Coordinates of C-alpha atoms in Angstrom, one line a residue:
M1371 CA 17.2 43.7 170.5
N1372 CA 13.9 42.0 171.1
R1373 CA 15.1 41.5 169.9
K1374 CA 13.4 40.7 167.9
T1375 CA 10.6 39.2 162.7
L1376 CA 8.9 41.3 160.2
V1377 CA 6.4 42.5 157.8
L1378 CA 4.9 45.0 153.6
P1379 CA 1.9 45.3 151.6
A1380 CA 1.9 43.2 148.5
V1381 CA 2.5 45.9 146.0
A1382 CA 3.1 44.8 142.4
G1383 CA 6.2 46.8 141.9
L1384 CA 7.9 45.0 144.8
L1385 CA 7.3 41.5 143.4
A1386 CA 9.9 41.8 140.5
P1387 CA 12.4 41.1 139.4
L1388 CA 12.8 37.8 141.1
L1389 CA 16.1 35.9 141.3
A1390 CA 16.9 32.7 139.5
A1391 CA 15.2 29.6 140.7
C1392 CA 16.5 28.0 143.9
G1393 CA 19.5 25.7 143.8
G1394 CA 21.6 23.8 146.2
A1395 CA 24.4 25.0 148.5
E1396 CA 27.0 24.8 145.7
E1397 CA 25.1 27.1 143.3
G1398 CA 27.4 29.9 142.1
G1399 CA 29.8 29.1 144.9
A1400 CA 27.6 30.9 147.4
I1401 CA 27.6 29.8 151.0
V1402 CA 24.0 29.1 152.0
V1403 CA 22.7 29.8 155.5
G1404 CA 19.3 28.8 156.8
T1405 CA 17.2 30.7 159.4
T1406 CA 13.8 30.3 160.9
D1407 CA 13.3 34.1 161.0
Q1408 CA 10.4 35.1 158.8
F1409 CA 10.4 38.2 156.7
I1410 CA 6.9 39.4 156.0
A1411 CA 5.5 42.7 155.1
T1412 CA 2.0 43.9 156.2
A1413 CA 0.0 47.1 156.2
D1414 CA 0.9 47.5 159.9
A1415 CA 4.6 47.1 159.2
P1416 CA 5.3 48.0 155.6
A1417 CA 9.0 48.9 156.1
P1418 CA 10.6 45.9 157.9
L1419 CA 14.1 46.6 156.7
D1420 CA 14.2 50.4 157.2
P1421 CA 16.8 51.2 160.0
A1422 CA 14.3 53.7 161.5
F1423 CA 11.8 50.9 162.1
A1424 CA 13.7 47.5 162.2
Y1425 CA 14.2 46.3 165.8
D1426 CA 14.3 42.6 165.5
T1427 CA 17.1 40.1 165.3
G1428 CA 16.1 38.9 161.8
A1429 CA 15.9 42.4 160.3
W1430 CA 19.2 43.4 161.9
N1431 CA 20.9 40.4 160.5
I1432 CA 20.0 41.7 157.0
L1433 CA 21.0 45.3 157.8
R1434 CA 24.4 44.4 159.4
Q1435 CA 25.5 42.9 156.1
T1436 CA 24.4 45.9 154.0
V1437 CA 24.3 49.1 156.0
Q1438 CA 27.5 50.5 157.5
T1439 CA 27.7 52.1 161.0
L1440 CA 30.4 54.4 162.4
M1441 CA 31.3 51.7 165.0
H1442 CA 30.9 48.0 165.3
V1443 CA 31.3 45.3 167.9
P1444 CA 34.1 42.9 166.9
R1445 CA 33.5 39.2 166.8
D1446 CA 34.8 38.7 170.3
S1447 CA 32.1 41.0 171.6
G1448 CA 34.6 43.4 173.1
E1449 CA 34.2 47.2 173.1
P1450 CA 33.1 48.8 169.9
V1451 CA 35.8 49.7 167.4
P1452 CA 35.6 52.1 164.4
E1453 CA 33.9 50.8 161.2
A1454 CA 32.9 53.5 158.8
A1455 CA 34.8 55.9 161.1
Q1456 CA 38.5 56.3 161.1
N1457 CA 38.4 57.1 164.7
C1458 CA 35.8 58.0 167.4
G1459 CA 35.9 59.1 171.0
F1460 CA 34.5 61.3 173.7
S1461 CA 36.0 64.8 173.5
D1462 CA 35.1 65.7 177.1
K1463 CA 35.5 64.0 180.4
A1464 CA 31.8 64.1 181.1
S1465 CA 31.0 61.7 178.2
E1466 CA 28.6 64.2 176.7
S1467 CA 30.3 65.0 173.4
Y1468 CA 31.2 62.2 171.0
R1469 CA 33.3 63.0 167.9
C1470 CA 33.9 60.7 164.8
K1471 CA 36.0 61.2 161.8
L1472 CA 35.1 59.2 158.6
R1473 CA 37.4 57.0 156.7
S1474 CA 38.8 58.5 153.6
G1475 CA 37.1 57.6 150.3
L1476 CA 33.9 56.2 151.7
T1477 CA 31.2 55.6 149.2
F1478 CA 27.8 54.0 149.0
A1479 CA 27.5 50.8 147.0
D1480 CA 26.3 52.9 144.0
G1481 CA 29.5 54.9 144.1
S1482 CA 28.2 58.2 145.6
P1483 CA 30.4 59.6 148.3
I1484 CA 29.5 59.4 152.0
T1485 CA 30.0 62.6 154.0
A1486 CA 29.3 63.7 157.6
E1487 CA 26.1 65.2 156.4
D1488 CA 24.9 61.7 155.4
V1489 CA 25.6 60.5 159.0
K1490 CA 23.7 63.5 160.4
F1491 CA 20.8 63.0 158.0
S1492 CA 20.5 59.2 158.9
I1493 CA 20.4 59.6 162.6
E1494 CA 18.2 62.7 162.6
R1495 CA 15.8 60.8 160.3
V1496 CA 15.4 58.0 163.0
L1497 CA 14.6 60.6 165.6
K1498 CA 12.2 62.5 163.4
I1499 CA 10.3 59.4 162.3
K1500 CA 10.3 58.0 165.9
S1501 CA 8.8 54.6 165.0
D1502 CA 6.5 52.9 167.6
N1503 CA 8.8 49.9 167.3
G1504 CA 11.2 51.4 169.9
T1505 CA 14.2 52.0 167.7
A1506 CA 14.5 55.7 168.3
A1507 CA 14.9 55.1 172.0
L1508 CA 18.5 54.0 171.4
L1509 CA 19.4 57.4 170.0
S1510 CA 17.0 59.6 172.1
N1511 CA 19.8 61.0 174.3
I1512 CA 21.2 62.9 171.3
D1513 CA 20.7 66.6 171.7
T1514 CA 22.2 68.0 168.6
I1515 CA 24.5 66.7 165.8
E1516 CA 27.2 69.0 164.4
T1517 CA 29.2 68.5 161.2
K1518 CA 32.7 69.8 160.8
G1519 CA 33.7 69.8 157.1
A1520 CA 32.9 66.7 155.0
D1521 CA 34.4 64.0 157.2
E1522 CA 33.8 64.9 160.9
V1523 CA 30.6 64.6 163.0
V1524 CA 30.0 65.5 166.6
F1525 CA 27.2 64.2 168.7
H1526 CA 26.2 66.4 171.6
L1527 CA 24.3 64.4 174.2
K1528 CA 21.7 65.5 176.7
T1529 CA 23.2 63.5 179.5
P1530 CA 26.5 61.6 179.9
D1531 CA 26.3 58.2 178.3
A1532 CA 29.3 55.8 178.3
T1533 CA 27.2 53.3 176.3
F1534 CA 26.9 55.6 173.3
P1535 CA 29.6 53.9 171.2
Y1536 CA 27.6 50.7 171.5
K1537 CA 24.5 52.5 170.2
L1538 CA 26.4 53.8 167.2
S1539 CA 27.3 50.2 166.4
T1540 CA 23.6 49.1 165.9
P1541 CA 21.7 49.2 162.6
V1542 CA 19.5 51.9 163.9
A1543 CA 22.5 54.2 163.4
G1544 CA 23.2 52.9 159.9
I1545 CA 24.4 55.4 157.3
L1546 CA 21.9 56.0 154.6
S1547 CA 21.7 58.1 151.4
K1548 CA 19.3 61.0 151.0
D1549 CA 18.7 59.9 147.5
K1550 CA 17.3 56.5 148.6
Y1551 CA 15.6 57.4 151.9
E1552 CA 13.1 60.2 152.6
A1553 CA 13.8 62.3 155.7
G1554 CA 10.4 61.9 157.3
K1555 CA 9.0 58.7 155.9
L1556 CA 9.8 55.0 156.2
R1557 CA 10.9 53.2 153.1
D1558 CA 8.4 50.4 152.3
G1559 CA 9.6 47.0 151.1
F1560 CA 12.7 44.8 151.4
D1561 CA 15.2 46.8 149.4
V1562 CA 18.2 48.1 151.3
D1563 CA 20.9 50.6 150.0
G1564 CA 24.0 51.2 152.0
S1565 CA 27.8 51.0 152.1
G1566 CA 28.2 47.7 154.1
P1567 CA 30.4 44.7 153.2
Y1568 CA 27.7 43.2 150.9
T1569 CA 25.1 44.4 148.4
M1570 CA 21.8 42.5 148.5
K1571 CA 19.1 41.1 146.2
V1572 CA 15.9 39.6 147.6
E1573 CA 13.5 37.0 146.2
R1574 CA 9.9 37.3 147.2
E1575 CA 6.7 35.3 147.1
G1576 CA 3.7 37.6 147.7
D1577 CA 4.3 39.5 150.9
K1578 CA 7.2 37.3 152.1
A1579 CA 10.9 37.4 151.4
T1580 CA 12.1 33.9 150.6
R1581 CA 15.8 34.4 149.9
F1582 CA 18.4 37.1 150.4
V1583 CA 21.6 37.0 148.3
F1584 CA 24.6 39.0 149.6
T1585 CA 27.4 39.7 147.2
K1586 CA 30.7 41.2 148.2
N1587 CA 30.6 45.0 147.8
P1588 CA 33.7 46.1 145.8
A1589 CA 33.2 49.7 147.0
Y1590 CA 33.3 48.7 150.7
K1591 CA 35.8 50.4 153.0
G1592 CA 35.7 49.6 156.6
D1593 CA 37.1 47.4 159.4
I1594 CA 35.5 44.1 158.3
T1595 CA 37.5 41.5 156.4
L1596 CA 35.3 39.3 154.1
R1597 CA 36.2 35.6 153.8
N1598 CA 33.8 34.9 151.0
E1599 CA 32.3 36.4 147.8
K1600 CA 28.7 35.5 148.2
V1601 CA 26.3 34.3 150.9
E1602 CA 22.6 33.4 150.7
L1603 CA 20.2 33.5 153.6
R1604 CA 17.2 31.3 153.2
P1605 CA 14.2 31.5 155.7
Y1606 CA 12.5 28.2 156.6
T1607 CA 9.1 27.9 158.3
D1608 CA 10.4 25.6 161.0
A1609 CA 13.6 24.1 162.4
N1610 CA 12.8 20.6 161.1
T1611 CA 12.5 21.7 157.5
M1612 CA 15.7 23.7 157.9
G1613 CA 17.4 20.6 159.4
R1614 CA 16.4 18.4 156.4
A1615 CA 17.9 21.0 154.1
L1616 CA 21.2 20.8 155.9
E1617 CA 21.2 17.0 155.8
S1618 CA 20.5 17.0 152.1
D1619 CA 23.3 19.5 151.5
D1620 CA 20.9 22.2 150.2
I1621 CA 22.3 24.6 152.8
D1622 CA 25.7 24.8 154.4
M1623 CA 24.7 26.1 157.9
M1624 CA 21.7 26.6 160.0
A1625 CA 21.7 29.3 162.6
R1626 CA 18.8 30.5 164.6
S1627 CA 16.9 28.7 165.7
L1628 CA 17.6 25.0 166.2
S1629 CA 15.1 23.0 168.2
R1630 CA 16.0 21.3 171.5
Q1631 CA 15.4 17.9 169.8
Q1632 CA 17.7 18.8 166.9
I1633 CA 20.5 19.9 169.3
K1634 CA 20.1 16.7 171.3
D1635 CA 20.1 14.4 168.2
L1636 CA 23.0 16.1 166.6
T1637 CA 25.0 16.0 169.8
E1638 CA 24.3 12.5 170.9
T1639 CA 24.1 10.9 167.4
P1640 CA 26.3 13.0 165.0
K1641 CA 25.4 12.8 161.4
D1642 CA 28.1 12.3 158.8
G1643 CA 29.5 15.6 157.5
I1644 CA 27.6 17.8 160.0
E1645 CA 28.9 19.4 163.2
V1646 CA 26.9 21.2 165.9
I1647 CA 28.6 24.0 167.8
E1648 CA 27.6 25.8 171.0
V1649 CA 28.4 29.5 170.8
P1650 CA 28.0 32.0 173.7
G1651 CA 24.5 33.5 173.9
L1652 CA 22.8 36.2 175.8
E1653 CA 19.1 35.6 174.9
I1654 CA 16.5 36.0 177.7
R1655 CA 12.8 35.1 177.8
Y1656 CA 10.2 36.8 180.0
L1657 CA 6.5 37.6 180.5
G1658 CA 5.6 41.2 180.0
F1659 CA 2.5 43.0 181.5
N1660 CA 0.3 45.7 180.4
T1661 CA 0.1 47.2 183.9
K1662 CA -3.1 49.2 183.0
A1663 CA -5.0 46.1 182.0
P1664 CA -7.7 45.2 184.7
A1665 CA -6.5 41.6 185.0
V1666 CA -2.9 42.6 186.1
Q1667 CA -3.3 46.2 187.2
E1668 CA -3.0 45.2 190.8
K1669 CA 0.6 44.7 191.6
A1670 CA -0.2 41.7 193.9
V1671 CA -1.4 39.7 190.9
R1672 CA 2.0 40.1 189.2
Q1673 CA 3.8 39.4 192.4
A1674 CA 1.7 36.2 193.0
M1675 CA 2.7 35.0 189.6
A1676 CA 6.3 35.6 190.4
A1677 CA 5.8 33.6 193.6
V1678 CA 4.2 30.6 191.8
V1679 CA 6.2 30.2 188.6
D1680 CA 8.7 27.4 188.9
R1681 CA 11.5 28.3 186.5
G1682 CA 13.6 25.2 187.1
A1683 CA 10.7 22.8 186.3
L1684 CA 9.8 24.9 183.2
V1685 CA 13.3 24.8 181.8
N1686 CA 13.7 21.1 182.6
R1687 CA 10.5 20.1 180.9
V1688 CA 10.7 22.3 177.8
Y1689 CA 14.3 23.3 177.1
G1690 CA 16.6 20.9 179.1
T1691 CA 20.2 21.7 179.0
T1692 CA 19.8 24.4 176.3
A1693 CA 18.5 27.0 178.9
E1694 CA 18.8 27.8 182.5
P1695 CA 16.4 29.7 185.0
L1696 CA 16.7 33.5 185.2
Y1697 CA 15.9 35.5 188.2
S1698 CA 16.8 38.9 186.8
L1699 CA 16.5 40.9 183.6
I1700 CA 20.2 40.9 183.4
P1701 CA 21.6 37.4 182.5
S1702 CA 24.3 35.7 184.6
S1703 CA 27.1 36.3 182.1
I1704 CA 26.6 40.1 182.0
T1705 CA 28.2 42.5 184.6
G1706 CA 25.6 43.7 187.0
H1707 CA 23.7 40.4 187.3
T1708 CA 22.0 39.6 190.6
T1709 CA 19.1 37.4 191.5
P1710 CA 16.4 39.8 192.8
F1711 CA 13.4 37.6 191.9
F1712 CA 14.8 34.7 193.9
D1713 CA 15.8 37.0 196.8
A1714 CA 12.3 38.4 196.9
Y1715 CA 10.2 35.3 196.3
G1716 CA 12.5 32.3 196.8
E1717 CA 11.3 28.8 195.7
P1718 CA 7.7 28.6 194.3
D1719 CA 5.4 29.2 197.2
Q1720 CA 1.6 28.9 196.7
A1721 CA 0.8 30.0 200.3
R1722 CA 2.8 33.1 199.9
A1723 CA 1.1 33.9 196.6
A1724 CA -2.3 33.3 198.1
K1725 CA -1.5 35.8 201.0
L1726 CA -0.3 38.4 198.5
L1727 CA -3.6 38.3 196.7
K1728 CA -5.7 38.1 199.9
D1729 CA -4.0 41.1 201.5
A1730 CA -4.6 43.1 198.3
G1731 CA -8.3 42.1 198.3
V1732 CA -8.0 40.3 194.9
K1733 CA -10.7 37.7 194.3
T1734 CA -9.4 34.3 193.2
P1735 CA -9.0 32.5 190.8
V1736 CA -7.7 35.4 188.8
K1737 CA -8.6 35.0 185.1
L1738 CA -5.7 35.5 182.8
T1739 CA -4.8 34.9 179.1
L1740 CA -1.2 34.2 178.3
N1741 CA -0.3 35.4 174.8
Y1742 CA 2.6 34.1 172.8
T1743 CA 3.9 34.2 169.2
T1744 CA 3.7 31.0 167.3
D1745 CA 6.4 31.5 164.7
H1746 CA 9.2 33.7 166.1
Y1747 CA 11.1 31.9 168.9
G1748 CA 10.9 28.3 168.0
A1749 CA 8.7 25.2 168.2
E1750 CA 9.0 24.9 172.0
T1751 CA 7.2 28.2 172.7
A1752 CA 3.7 26.6 172.6
E1753 CA 4.9 23.9 175.0
E1754 CA 6.4 26.5 177.3
F1755 CA 3.2 28.4 177.6
E1756 CA 1.2 25.3 178.3
A1757 CA 3.6 24.4 181.0
L1758 CA 3.2 27.9 182.5
K1759 CA -0.5 27.6 182.4
K1760 CA -0.4 24.3 184.3
Q1761 CA 1.8 25.8 187.0
L1762 CA -0.5 28.8 187.5
V1763 CA -3.7 26.7 187.4
A1764 CA -2.2 24.1 189.8
S1765 CA -1.9 26.9 192.4
E1766 CA -5.7 27.2 192.3
L1767 CA -5.2 31.0 192.3
F1768 CA -5.4 31.5 188.6
D1769 CA -7.8 30.5 185.8
V1770 CA -5.6 30.6 182.7
T1771 CA -6.1 30.5 178.9
V1772 CA -3.3 30.3 176.4
Q1773 CA -3.5 32.1 173.1
G1774 CA -1.0 32.1 170.2
A1775 CA -0.6 34.3 167.1
E1776 CA 1.8 34.8 164.3
W1777 CA 4.5 37.4 165.0
S1778 CA 3.1 39.9 162.5
T1779 CA -0.2 40.0 164.4
F1780 CA 1.2 39.4 167.8
R1781 CA 3.8 42.2 167.9
T1782 CA 1.3 44.8 166.5
A1783 CA -1.3 43.8 169.2
Q1784 CA 1.3 43.8 172.0
K1785 CA 2.5 47.3 171.2
R1786 CA -1.1 48.5 171.0
G1787 CA -1.7 47.2 174.5
D1788 CA -4.2 44.4 173.6
Y1789 CA -2.6 41.8 175.8
A1790 CA -2.6 41.9 179.6
V1791 CA 0.2 39.2 179.7
Y1792 CA 2.5 38.3 176.9
G1793 CA 5.7 36.4 176.3
L1794 CA 8.7 37.9 174.5
G1795 CA 12.4 37.2 174.0
W1796 CA 15.2 39.6 174.1
F1797 CA 18.5 39.4 172.2
P1798 CA 20.7 42.3 173.3
D1799 CA 21.5 45.2 170.9
Y1800 CA 24.9 45.3 172.6
P1801 CA 26.5 43.3 175.5
D1802 CA 26.0 45.8 178.3
P1803 CA 23.6 45.7 181.3
D1804 CA 22.1 49.0 180.2
N1805 CA 20.6 47.1 177.2
Y1806 CA 18.7 44.7 179.5
I1807 CA 17.2 47.7 181.5
A1808 CA 16.5 50.7 179.3
P1809 CA 14.6 48.9 176.5
F1810 CA 12.0 47.8 179.1
L1811 CA 12.0 50.7 181.6
D1812 CA 13.1 53.9 179.9
S1813 CA 11.0 56.3 177.9
D1814 CA 9.9 55.3 174.3
N1815 CA 10.8 51.7 175.3
F1816 CA 10.6 48.6 173.1
L1817 CA 7.5 47.2 175.0
N1818 CA 5.5 50.4 174.7
T1819 CA 4.6 49.7 178.3
P1820 CA 2.4 52.0 180.4
Y1821 CA 4.6 51.2 183.5
V1822 CA 6.7 54.1 184.6
N1823 CA 9.0 54.3 187.6
K1824 CA 10.4 57.8 187.7
V1825 CA 13.3 56.9 190.0
V1826 CA 14.5 54.3 187.6
R1827 CA 13.8 56.4 184.5
D1828 CA 15.0 59.9 185.7
Q1829 CA 17.7 59.0 188.2
L1830 CA 19.1 55.5 188.1
I1831 CA 19.4 54.9 184.3
P1832 CA 21.2 58.2 183.7
R1833 CA 23.4 57.6 186.8
S1834 CA 24.4 54.2 185.4
R1835 CA 25.4 55.7 182.1
R1836 CA 27.9 58.1 183.7
Q1837 CA 30.2 55.2 184.6
A1838 CA 32.8 54.6 181.9
D1839 CA 33.9 51.6 183.9
R1840 CA 30.8 49.5 183.5
T1841 CA 31.6 47.4 186.6
A1842 CA 31.3 50.6 188.7
A1843 CA 27.7 50.8 187.5
S1844 CA 26.7 47.5 189.1
P1845 CA 25.3 49.0 192.4
V1846 CA 22.9 51.1 190.4
F1847 CA 21.8 48.1 188.3
N1848 CA 21.3 46.2 191.6
Q1849 CA 18.9 49.0 192.8
I1850 CA 17.0 48.9 189.5
Q1851 CA 16.6 45.1 189.6
K1852 CA 15.2 45.2 193.1
I1853 CA 12.6 47.7 192.0
V1854 CA 11.7 45.5 189.1
A1855 CA 11.3 42.5 191.4
E1856 CA 9.0 44.6 193.7
D1857 CA 6.8 46.1 190.9
V1858 CA 7.0 43.2 188.4
P1859 CA 6.4 45.0 185.2
V1860 CA 8.1 42.1 183.6
L1861 CA 8.8 38.6 184.9
P1862 CA 12.1 37.0 183.7
L1863 CA 11.9 33.3 183.1
W1864 CA 15.1 31.9 181.5
Q1865 CA 18.2 32.6 179.6
G1866 CA 19.3 30.5 176.6
K1867 CA 22.3 29.0 174.9
Q1868 CA 23.0 29.3 171.2
Y1869 CA 23.8 26.6 168.8
V1870 CA 24.7 26.4 165.1
A1871 CA 25.0 23.4 162.9
A1872 CA 27.0 23.3 159.7
R1873 CA 28.6 21.1 157.0
D1874 CA 32.1 20.1 158.1
D1875 CA 33.7 21.8 155.0
L1876 CA 32.6 25.2 156.2
N1877 CA 35.0 27.2 158.5
G1878 CA 34.5 30.3 160.6
V1879 CA 31.2 28.9 161.9
E1880 CA 32.2 29.6 165.5
Y1881 CA 32.5 33.3 164.7
A1882 CA 29.4 33.6 162.5
L1883 CA 27.0 34.2 165.4
N1884 CA 28.0 36.5 168.2
T1885 CA 26.5 36.7 171.7
S1886 CA 23.8 39.1 170.5
S1887 CA 22.7 36.6 167.9
D1888 CA 24.0 38.8 165.1
L1889 CA 25.0 36.9 162.0
L1890 CA 28.5 37.8 160.9
L1891 CA 28.3 36.2 157.5
W1892 CA 31.6 37.6 156.4
E1893 CA 33.3 35.2 158.8
L1894 CA 32.3 32.1 156.8
G1895 CA 34.6 30.4 154.4
R1896 CA 35.0 27.0 152.7
G1897 CA 37.8 24.5 153.2
T1898 CA 39.9 23.6 156.3
A1899 CA 41.5 27.0 156.9

């Protein structure tokens, strides 16, 4: 999921009631988790927590606690298993008809029953609203939805799709009540109503959410086992402030995102009562291009950038051992990974880049502005973009300016096509190679990119989804990645590792953040168990 921070107009009715004043980590026995994700609401994004809009790691980490899905990915990140469903499966060999039967006695948190019609309503609502945030693309292969009685729903797909169970495990497929959500309109604000393992209250200051309190939902029926009664999620403006809160015992754990310096300090000089843990991660970072923008419309400009950028030097300078160079959209730990950008461009080569530009008749130096978000991916982002600028300028082929903006402004401008070159990160919606390809190259994609390759979109992506054995789809993903390296609609830079830090009386920490950076708050408990 881009994955992926947010934003609501400051309406008086949304400002109250507020929760009680802030307290320490022991208040009310709640486990307190810190995050640097920011939850803001603006006129451009007034419904940050509506499943039909939310497509960002921070938002999904709220929705996963509160909104139930038919399937979910277990903590070991294996294949999806039933959650709100009693069972699910393809009812045909072509993987075009997917049938789910609901668990008996399911209700929303307010006690109203959940039926197959609620599932149908929720998913058809996403497709009807079709937000420009890219969420509907995950479900766009649905042709029709059929209900059979009160507890059975059948999804008829336009084309075979072995990844469909994963898509039903994402918050975009969350089950909502017709009484709380309108069919054709997003729900403004931070309130969420669902049937997930927790109910939620939110504290606000102006247009920003400053604390989320999750309380065990007594009506919950599903596959998840809760190991606590209450968890608080507190957003912090930066990693250092969050770190001080952990040291002073105001919070029990800090998740995304720790800074490189924090990880280094906590690893080399452990603090009493605090442990830092590396957990598997699948985050990638990349440059995206508006391929219709004059500065980068010529493919040779994008290819020359690919030939000049030194990923190894960039990672060593900015991220050290917390990241590694990436030469593909698909990271090394995912089936289907290859290294097409290294195969095509090799080590950084200024002479080759110059020839690409000269052969295409591009006058140098090419003027570029590299755009990045200042408050979404961590403190090192600014340093990363200054390092990229120096590499490009040093080639004498580019004249580069760097420009940063807050996420609420940045994401809106990026989707609108204001930026020729921009930096983004991606946290997968589900751990499958399809989710590193389709969100960037398929129709209605997350980037809202003008780049279209019809072979990829109309032939290769559908072909890859026909393979129930995902390793059998690797040759198709290899073809797609070669096309990406040739056309360079995006330029992968690095893949990251994940770390959490926590007080040593907290257990379950190693399970509380999965490979997609989803917070599984129900895994946390106190004591030594």
